[in-house]
Coordinates of N, CA and C in Angstrom, one line a residue:
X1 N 108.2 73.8 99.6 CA 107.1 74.1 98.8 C 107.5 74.9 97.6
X2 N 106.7 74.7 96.4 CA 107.4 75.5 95.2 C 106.6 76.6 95.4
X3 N 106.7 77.6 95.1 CA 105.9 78.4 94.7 C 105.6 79.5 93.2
X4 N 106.2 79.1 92.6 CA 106.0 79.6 91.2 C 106.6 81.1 91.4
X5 N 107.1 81.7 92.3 CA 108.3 82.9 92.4 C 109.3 83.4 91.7
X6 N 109.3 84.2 91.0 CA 110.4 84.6 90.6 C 111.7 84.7 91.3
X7 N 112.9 84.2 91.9 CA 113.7 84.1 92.4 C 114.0 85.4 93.1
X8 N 114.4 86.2 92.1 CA 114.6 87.6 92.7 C 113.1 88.2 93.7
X9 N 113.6 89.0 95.3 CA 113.0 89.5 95.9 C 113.4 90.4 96.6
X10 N 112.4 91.4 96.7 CA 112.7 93.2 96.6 C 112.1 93.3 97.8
X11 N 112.8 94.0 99.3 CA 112.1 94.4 100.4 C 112.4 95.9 100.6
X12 N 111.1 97.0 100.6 CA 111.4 97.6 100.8 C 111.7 98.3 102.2
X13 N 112.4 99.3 102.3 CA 112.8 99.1 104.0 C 111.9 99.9 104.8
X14 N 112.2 99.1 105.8 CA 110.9 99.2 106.6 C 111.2 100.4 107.6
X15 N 110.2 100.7 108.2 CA 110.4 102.6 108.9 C 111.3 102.3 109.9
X16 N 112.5 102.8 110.0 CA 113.7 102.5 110.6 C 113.5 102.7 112.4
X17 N 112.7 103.4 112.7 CA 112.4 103.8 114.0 C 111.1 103.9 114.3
X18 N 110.2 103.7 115.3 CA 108.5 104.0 115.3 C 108.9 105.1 115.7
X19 N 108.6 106.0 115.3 CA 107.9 107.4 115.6 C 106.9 107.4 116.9
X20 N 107.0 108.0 118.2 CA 106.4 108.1 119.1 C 105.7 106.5 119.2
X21 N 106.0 105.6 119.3 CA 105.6 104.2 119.3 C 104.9 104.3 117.9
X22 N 104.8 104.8 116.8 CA 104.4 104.5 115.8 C 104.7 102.7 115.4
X23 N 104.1 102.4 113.9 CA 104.1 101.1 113.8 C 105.8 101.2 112.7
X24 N 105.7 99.8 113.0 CA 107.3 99.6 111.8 C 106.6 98.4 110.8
X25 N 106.4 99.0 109.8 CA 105.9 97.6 108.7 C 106.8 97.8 107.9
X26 N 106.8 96.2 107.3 CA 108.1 96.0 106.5 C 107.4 95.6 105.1
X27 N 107.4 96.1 104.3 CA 106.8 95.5 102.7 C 107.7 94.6 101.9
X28 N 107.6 93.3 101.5 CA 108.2 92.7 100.7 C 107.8 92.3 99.5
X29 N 108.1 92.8 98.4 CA 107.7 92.4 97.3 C 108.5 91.2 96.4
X30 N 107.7 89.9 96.5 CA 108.2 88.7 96.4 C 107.6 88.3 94.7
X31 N 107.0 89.0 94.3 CA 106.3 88.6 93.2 C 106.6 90.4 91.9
X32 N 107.1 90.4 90.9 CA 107.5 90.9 90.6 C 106.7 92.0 89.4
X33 N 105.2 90.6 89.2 CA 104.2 91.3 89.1 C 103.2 92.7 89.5
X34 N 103.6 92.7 90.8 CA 103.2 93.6 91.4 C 103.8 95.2 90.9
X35 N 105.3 95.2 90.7 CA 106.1 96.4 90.5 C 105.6 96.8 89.0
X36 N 105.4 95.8 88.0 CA 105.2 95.9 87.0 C 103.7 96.8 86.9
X37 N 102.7 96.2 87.8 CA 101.4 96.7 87.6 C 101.2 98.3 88.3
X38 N 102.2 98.2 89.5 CA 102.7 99.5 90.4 C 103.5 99.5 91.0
X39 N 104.7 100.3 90.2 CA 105.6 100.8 91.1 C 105.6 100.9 92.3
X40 N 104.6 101.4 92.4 CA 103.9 102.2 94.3 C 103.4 101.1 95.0
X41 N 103.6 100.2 94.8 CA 102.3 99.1 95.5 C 103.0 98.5 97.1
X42 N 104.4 98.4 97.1 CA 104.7 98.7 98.5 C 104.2 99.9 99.5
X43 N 104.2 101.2 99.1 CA 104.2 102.5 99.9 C 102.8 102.7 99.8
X44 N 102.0 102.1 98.8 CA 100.2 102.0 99.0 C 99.9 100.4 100.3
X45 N 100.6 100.1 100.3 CA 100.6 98.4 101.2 C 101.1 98.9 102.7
X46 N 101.9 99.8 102.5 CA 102.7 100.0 104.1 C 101.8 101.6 104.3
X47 N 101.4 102.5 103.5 CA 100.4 103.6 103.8 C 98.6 102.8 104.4
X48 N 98.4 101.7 103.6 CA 96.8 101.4 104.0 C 97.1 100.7 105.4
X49 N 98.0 99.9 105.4 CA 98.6 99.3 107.1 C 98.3 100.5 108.1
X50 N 99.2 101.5 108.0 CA 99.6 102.4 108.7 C 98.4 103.0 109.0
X51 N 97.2 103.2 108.1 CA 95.9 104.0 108.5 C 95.2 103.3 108.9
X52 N 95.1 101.4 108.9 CA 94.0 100.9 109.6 C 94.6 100.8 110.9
X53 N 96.1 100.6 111.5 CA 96.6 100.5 112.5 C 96.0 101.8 113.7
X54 N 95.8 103.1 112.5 CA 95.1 104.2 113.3 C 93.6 103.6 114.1
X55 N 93.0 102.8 113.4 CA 91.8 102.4 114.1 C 91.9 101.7 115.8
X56 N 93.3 100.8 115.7 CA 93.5 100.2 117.0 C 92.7 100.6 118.3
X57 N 92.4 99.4 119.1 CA 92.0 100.1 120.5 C 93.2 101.1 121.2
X58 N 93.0 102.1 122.0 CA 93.7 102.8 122.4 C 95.3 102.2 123.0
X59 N 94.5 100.8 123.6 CA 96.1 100.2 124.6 C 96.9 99.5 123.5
X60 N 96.2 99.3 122.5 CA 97.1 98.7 121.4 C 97.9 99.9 120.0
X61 N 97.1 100.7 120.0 CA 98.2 102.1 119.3 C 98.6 102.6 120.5
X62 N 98.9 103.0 121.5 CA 100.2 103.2 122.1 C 100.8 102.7 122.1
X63 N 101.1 101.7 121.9 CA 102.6 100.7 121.6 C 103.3 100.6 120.5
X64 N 104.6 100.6 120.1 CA 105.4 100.1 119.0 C 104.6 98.9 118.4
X65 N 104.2 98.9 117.2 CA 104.1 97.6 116.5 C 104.8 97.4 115.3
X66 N 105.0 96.0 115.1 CA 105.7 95.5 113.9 C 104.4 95.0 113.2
X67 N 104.8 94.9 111.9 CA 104.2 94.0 110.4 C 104.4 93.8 109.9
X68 N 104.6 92.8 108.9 CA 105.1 92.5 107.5 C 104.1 91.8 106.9
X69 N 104.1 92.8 105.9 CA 103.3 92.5 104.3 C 104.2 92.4 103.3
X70 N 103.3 90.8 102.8 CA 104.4 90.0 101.2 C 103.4 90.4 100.6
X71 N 103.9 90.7 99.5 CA 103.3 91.2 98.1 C 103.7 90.1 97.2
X72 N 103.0 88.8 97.2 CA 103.2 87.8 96.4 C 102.3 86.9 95.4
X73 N 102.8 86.1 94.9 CA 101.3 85.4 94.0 C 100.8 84.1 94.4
X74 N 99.8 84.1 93.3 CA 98.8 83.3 93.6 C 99.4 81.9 94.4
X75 N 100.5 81.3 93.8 CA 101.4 79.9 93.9 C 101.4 80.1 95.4
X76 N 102.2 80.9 95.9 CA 102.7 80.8 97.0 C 101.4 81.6 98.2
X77 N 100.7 82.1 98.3 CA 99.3 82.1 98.9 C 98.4 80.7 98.6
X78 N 98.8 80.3 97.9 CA 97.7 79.1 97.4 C 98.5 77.6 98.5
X79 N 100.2 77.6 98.6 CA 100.5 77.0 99.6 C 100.6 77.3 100.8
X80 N 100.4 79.0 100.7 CA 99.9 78.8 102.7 C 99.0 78.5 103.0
X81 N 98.0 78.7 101.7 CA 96.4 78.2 102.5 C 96.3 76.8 102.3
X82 N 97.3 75.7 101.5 CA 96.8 74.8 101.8 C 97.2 74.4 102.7
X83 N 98.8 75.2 103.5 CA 99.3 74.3 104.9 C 98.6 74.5 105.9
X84 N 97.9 75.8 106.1 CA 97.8 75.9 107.3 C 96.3 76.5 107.2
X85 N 95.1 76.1 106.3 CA 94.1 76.7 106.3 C 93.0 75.0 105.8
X86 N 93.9 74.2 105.1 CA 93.9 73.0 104.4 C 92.5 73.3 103.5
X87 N 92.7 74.7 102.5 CA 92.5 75.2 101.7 C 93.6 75.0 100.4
X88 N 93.2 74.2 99.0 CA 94.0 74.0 98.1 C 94.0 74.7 97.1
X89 N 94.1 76.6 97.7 CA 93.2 77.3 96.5 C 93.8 78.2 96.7
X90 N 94.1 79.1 95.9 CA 95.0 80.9 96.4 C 93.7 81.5 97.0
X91 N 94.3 82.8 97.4 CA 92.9 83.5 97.9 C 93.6 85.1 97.7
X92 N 92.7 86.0 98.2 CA 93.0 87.5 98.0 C 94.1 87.8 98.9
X93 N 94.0 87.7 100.7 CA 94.9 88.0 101.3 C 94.7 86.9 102.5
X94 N 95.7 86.8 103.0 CA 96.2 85.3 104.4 C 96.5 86.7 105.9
X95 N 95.8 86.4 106.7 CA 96.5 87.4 107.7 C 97.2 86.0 108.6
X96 N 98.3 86.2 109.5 CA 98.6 85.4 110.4 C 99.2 86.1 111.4
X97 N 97.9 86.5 112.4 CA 98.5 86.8 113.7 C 99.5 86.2 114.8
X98 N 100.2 87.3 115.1 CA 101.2 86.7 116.1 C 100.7 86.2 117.5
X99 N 99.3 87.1 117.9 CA 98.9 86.6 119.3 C 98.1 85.4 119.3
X100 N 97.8 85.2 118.0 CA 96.4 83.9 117.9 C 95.3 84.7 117.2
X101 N 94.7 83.6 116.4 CA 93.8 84.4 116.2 C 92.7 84.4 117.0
X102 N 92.6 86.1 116.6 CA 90.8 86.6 117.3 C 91.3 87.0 118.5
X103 N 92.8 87.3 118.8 CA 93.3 88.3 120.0 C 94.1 89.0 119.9
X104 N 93.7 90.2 120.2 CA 94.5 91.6 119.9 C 95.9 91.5 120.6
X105 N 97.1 92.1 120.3 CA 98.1 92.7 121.2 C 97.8 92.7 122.2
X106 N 98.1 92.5 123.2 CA 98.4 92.6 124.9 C 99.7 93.1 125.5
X107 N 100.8 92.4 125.6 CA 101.6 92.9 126.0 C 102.6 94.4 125.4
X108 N 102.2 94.6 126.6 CA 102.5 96.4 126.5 C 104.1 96.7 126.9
X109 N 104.9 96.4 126.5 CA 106.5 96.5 126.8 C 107.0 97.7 125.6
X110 N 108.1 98.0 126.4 CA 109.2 98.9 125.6 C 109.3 98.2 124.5
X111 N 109.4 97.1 124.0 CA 109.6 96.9 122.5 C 108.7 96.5 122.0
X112 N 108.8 96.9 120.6 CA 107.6 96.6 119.7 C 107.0 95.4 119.5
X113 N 105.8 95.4 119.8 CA 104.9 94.3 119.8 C 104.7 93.7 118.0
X114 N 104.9 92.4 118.0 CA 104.8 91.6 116.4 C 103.3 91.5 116.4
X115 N 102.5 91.9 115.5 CA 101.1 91.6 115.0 C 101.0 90.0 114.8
X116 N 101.8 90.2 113.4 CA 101.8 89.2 112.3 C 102.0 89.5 111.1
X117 N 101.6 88.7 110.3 CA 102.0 88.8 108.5 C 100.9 89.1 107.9
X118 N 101.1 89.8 107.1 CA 99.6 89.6 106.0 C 100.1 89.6 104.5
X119 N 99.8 88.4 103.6 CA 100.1 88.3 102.9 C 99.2 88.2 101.5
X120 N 99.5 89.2 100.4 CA 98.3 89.7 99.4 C 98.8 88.9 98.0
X121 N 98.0 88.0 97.4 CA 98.4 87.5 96.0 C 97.9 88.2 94.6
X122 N 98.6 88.1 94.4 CA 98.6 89.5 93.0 C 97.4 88.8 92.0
X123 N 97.7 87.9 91.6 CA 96.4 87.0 90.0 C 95.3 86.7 90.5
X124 N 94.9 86.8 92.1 CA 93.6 86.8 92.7 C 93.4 88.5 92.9
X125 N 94.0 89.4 93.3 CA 94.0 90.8 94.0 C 93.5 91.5 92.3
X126 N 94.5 91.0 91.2 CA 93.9 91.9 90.3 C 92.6 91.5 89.5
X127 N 92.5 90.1 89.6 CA 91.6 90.0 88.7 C 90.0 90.3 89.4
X128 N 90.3 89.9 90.4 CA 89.0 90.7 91.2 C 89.0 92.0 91.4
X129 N 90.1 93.2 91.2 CA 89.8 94.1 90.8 C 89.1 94.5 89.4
X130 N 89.5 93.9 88.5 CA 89.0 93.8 87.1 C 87.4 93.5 87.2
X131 N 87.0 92.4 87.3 CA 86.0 92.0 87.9 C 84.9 92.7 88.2
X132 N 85.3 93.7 89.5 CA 84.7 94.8 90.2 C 84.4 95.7 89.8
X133 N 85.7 96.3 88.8 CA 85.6 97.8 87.9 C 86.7 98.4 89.0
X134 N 87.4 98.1 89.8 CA 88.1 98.6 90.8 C 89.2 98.8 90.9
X135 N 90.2 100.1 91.2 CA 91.4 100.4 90.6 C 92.6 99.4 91.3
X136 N 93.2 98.6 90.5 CA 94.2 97.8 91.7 C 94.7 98.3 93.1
X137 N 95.0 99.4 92.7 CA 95.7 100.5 94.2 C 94.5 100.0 95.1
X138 N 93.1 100.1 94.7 CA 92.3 100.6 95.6 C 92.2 99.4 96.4
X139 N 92.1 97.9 95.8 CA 91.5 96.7 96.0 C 92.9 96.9 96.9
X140 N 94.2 96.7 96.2 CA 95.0 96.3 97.6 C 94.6 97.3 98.0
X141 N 94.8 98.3 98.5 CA 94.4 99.3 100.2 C 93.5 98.3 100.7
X142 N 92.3 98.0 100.4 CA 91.4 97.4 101.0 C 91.8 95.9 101.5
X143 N 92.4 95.0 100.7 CA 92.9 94.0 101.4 C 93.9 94.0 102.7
X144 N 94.8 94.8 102.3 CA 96.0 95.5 103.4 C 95.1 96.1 104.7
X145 N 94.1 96.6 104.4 CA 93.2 96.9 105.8 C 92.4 96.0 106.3
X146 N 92.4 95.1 105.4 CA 91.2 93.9 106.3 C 92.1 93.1 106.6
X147 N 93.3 92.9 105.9 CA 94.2 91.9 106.9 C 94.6 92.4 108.2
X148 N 95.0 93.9 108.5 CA 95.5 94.5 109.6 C 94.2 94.6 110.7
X149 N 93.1 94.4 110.4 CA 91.8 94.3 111.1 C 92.1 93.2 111.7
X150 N 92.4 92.0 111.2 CA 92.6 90.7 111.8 C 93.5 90.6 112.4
X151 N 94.8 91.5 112.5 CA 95.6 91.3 113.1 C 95.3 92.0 114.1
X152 N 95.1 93.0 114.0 CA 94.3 93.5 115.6 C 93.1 92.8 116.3
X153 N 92.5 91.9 115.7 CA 91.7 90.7 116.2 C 89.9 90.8 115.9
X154 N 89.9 91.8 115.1 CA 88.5 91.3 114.8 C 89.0 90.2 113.2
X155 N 87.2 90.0 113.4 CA 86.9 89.4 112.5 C 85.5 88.9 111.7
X156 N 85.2 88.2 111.1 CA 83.5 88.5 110.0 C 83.1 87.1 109.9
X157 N 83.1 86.2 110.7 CA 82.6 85.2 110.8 C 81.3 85.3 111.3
X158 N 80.9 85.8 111.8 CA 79.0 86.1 112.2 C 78.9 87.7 111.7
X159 N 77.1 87.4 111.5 CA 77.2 89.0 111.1 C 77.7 90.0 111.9
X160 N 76.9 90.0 112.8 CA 77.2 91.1 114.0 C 78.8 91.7 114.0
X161 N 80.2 90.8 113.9 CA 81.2 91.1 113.7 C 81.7 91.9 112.5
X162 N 81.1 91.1 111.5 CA 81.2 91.2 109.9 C 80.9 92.4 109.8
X163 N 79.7 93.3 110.2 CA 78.9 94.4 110.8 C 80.5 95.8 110.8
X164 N 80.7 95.4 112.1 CA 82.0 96.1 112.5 C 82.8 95.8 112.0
X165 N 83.7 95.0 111.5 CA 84.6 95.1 110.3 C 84.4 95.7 109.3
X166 N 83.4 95.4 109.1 CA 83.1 95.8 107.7 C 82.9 97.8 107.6
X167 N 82.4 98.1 108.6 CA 82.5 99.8 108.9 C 83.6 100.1 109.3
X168 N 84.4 99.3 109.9 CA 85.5 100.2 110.5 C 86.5 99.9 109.1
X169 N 87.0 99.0 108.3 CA 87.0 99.2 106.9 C 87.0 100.1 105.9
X170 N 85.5 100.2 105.8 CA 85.2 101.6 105.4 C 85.6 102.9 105.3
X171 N 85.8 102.9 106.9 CA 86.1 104.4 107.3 C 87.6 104.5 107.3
X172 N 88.3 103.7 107.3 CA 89.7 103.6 107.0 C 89.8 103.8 105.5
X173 N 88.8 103.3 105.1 CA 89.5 103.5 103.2 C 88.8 104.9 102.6
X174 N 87.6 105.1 103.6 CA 87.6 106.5 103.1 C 88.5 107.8 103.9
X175 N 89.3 107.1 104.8 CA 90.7 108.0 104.9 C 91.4 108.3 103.9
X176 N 91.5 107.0 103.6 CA 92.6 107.3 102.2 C 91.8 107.7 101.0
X177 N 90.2 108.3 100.8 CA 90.0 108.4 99.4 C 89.4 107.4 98.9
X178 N 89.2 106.6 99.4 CA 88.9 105.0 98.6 C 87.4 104.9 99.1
X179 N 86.5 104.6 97.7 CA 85.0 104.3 98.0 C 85.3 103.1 98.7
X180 N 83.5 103.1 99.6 CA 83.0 101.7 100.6 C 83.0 100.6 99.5
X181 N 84.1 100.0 99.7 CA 83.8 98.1 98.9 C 82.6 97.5 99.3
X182 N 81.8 97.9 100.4 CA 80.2 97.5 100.7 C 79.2 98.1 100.5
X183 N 79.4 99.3 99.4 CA 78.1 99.9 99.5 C 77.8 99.3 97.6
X184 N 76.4 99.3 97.6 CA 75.9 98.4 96.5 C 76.5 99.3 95.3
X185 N 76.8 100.6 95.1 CA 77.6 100.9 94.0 C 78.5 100.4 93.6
X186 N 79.6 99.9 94.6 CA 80.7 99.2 94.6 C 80.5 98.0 94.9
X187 N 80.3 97.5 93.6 CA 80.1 95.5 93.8 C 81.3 94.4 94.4

């Protein structure tokens, strides 16, 4: 698959040890766009992970967990979604859980349990920040938490779910400072 990538790719390293079963996410910045627009946009990507991971049901934050979040573009999100979504279109962010989707971690072992990937494309991420009035940092934090929602297994396919996602979202981004992307101020 081509994906319109700049050759060069920058991983930053990922938390060498979980801290008390803390999580280990690994940031890769594959698109070079991103560094250019923020420097910071790994350690804002592995910081919003890290606080929606705080939401987890209790038997799933006691455990070690793994992540990896690509910081990439539109090209190469637009061919995951068409392999495996048979969507021919980029999109804001792809989560791909390790358990399946729509099922949280289960196995509770000494080593760290793999979530999945979540992968954010930059020419959809900004321009819908633009769009919005919304500060890039902020829009990614907010995608980086709704992918890690999915990896922990919810999801917004009916309201009722959409409901709970959508609050627990929220209250993860107003951890970090970041207004509700659902409240009608923020379009």
């Amino acid at each position: 698959m081509t994906t319109g990538m700049a050759a060069m790719t920058k991983t930053e390293p990922a938390l060498s040890e979980p801290v008390a079963g803390g999580p280990i996410i690994e940031v890769s910045v594959k698109c070079p766009l991103w560094d250019d627009a923020m420097p910071d946009a790994a350690a804002l990507a592995r910081n919003a992970g890290e606080a929606a991971l705080r939401t987890a049901p209790a038997e799933a934050a006691a455990q070690a967990v793994e992540v990896s979040i690509v910081l990439a573009d539109d090209a190469f999100v637009q061919g995951l979604n068409r392999e495996y979504r048979d969507r021919d279109e980029p999109t804001n962010v792809l989560s791909f859980a390790a358990a399946g989707e729509g099922a949280p971690p289960t196995d509770l072992t000494d080593m760290p349990v793999l979530l999945g990937d979540i992968i954010v494309a930059y020419e959809t991420t900004a321009a819908e920040a633009a769009g919005q009035g919304k500060a890039l940092a902020d829009h990614l934090s907010h995608l980086v938490v709704h992918g890690m929602l999915h990896l922990l297994g919810y999801d917004h396919q009916v309201d009722a779910d959409a409901d709970v996602m959508e609050t627990l979202e929220a209250e993860v981004l107003a951890a970090l400072h970041i207004a509700n992307p659902y409240e009608a101020a923020n379009p």
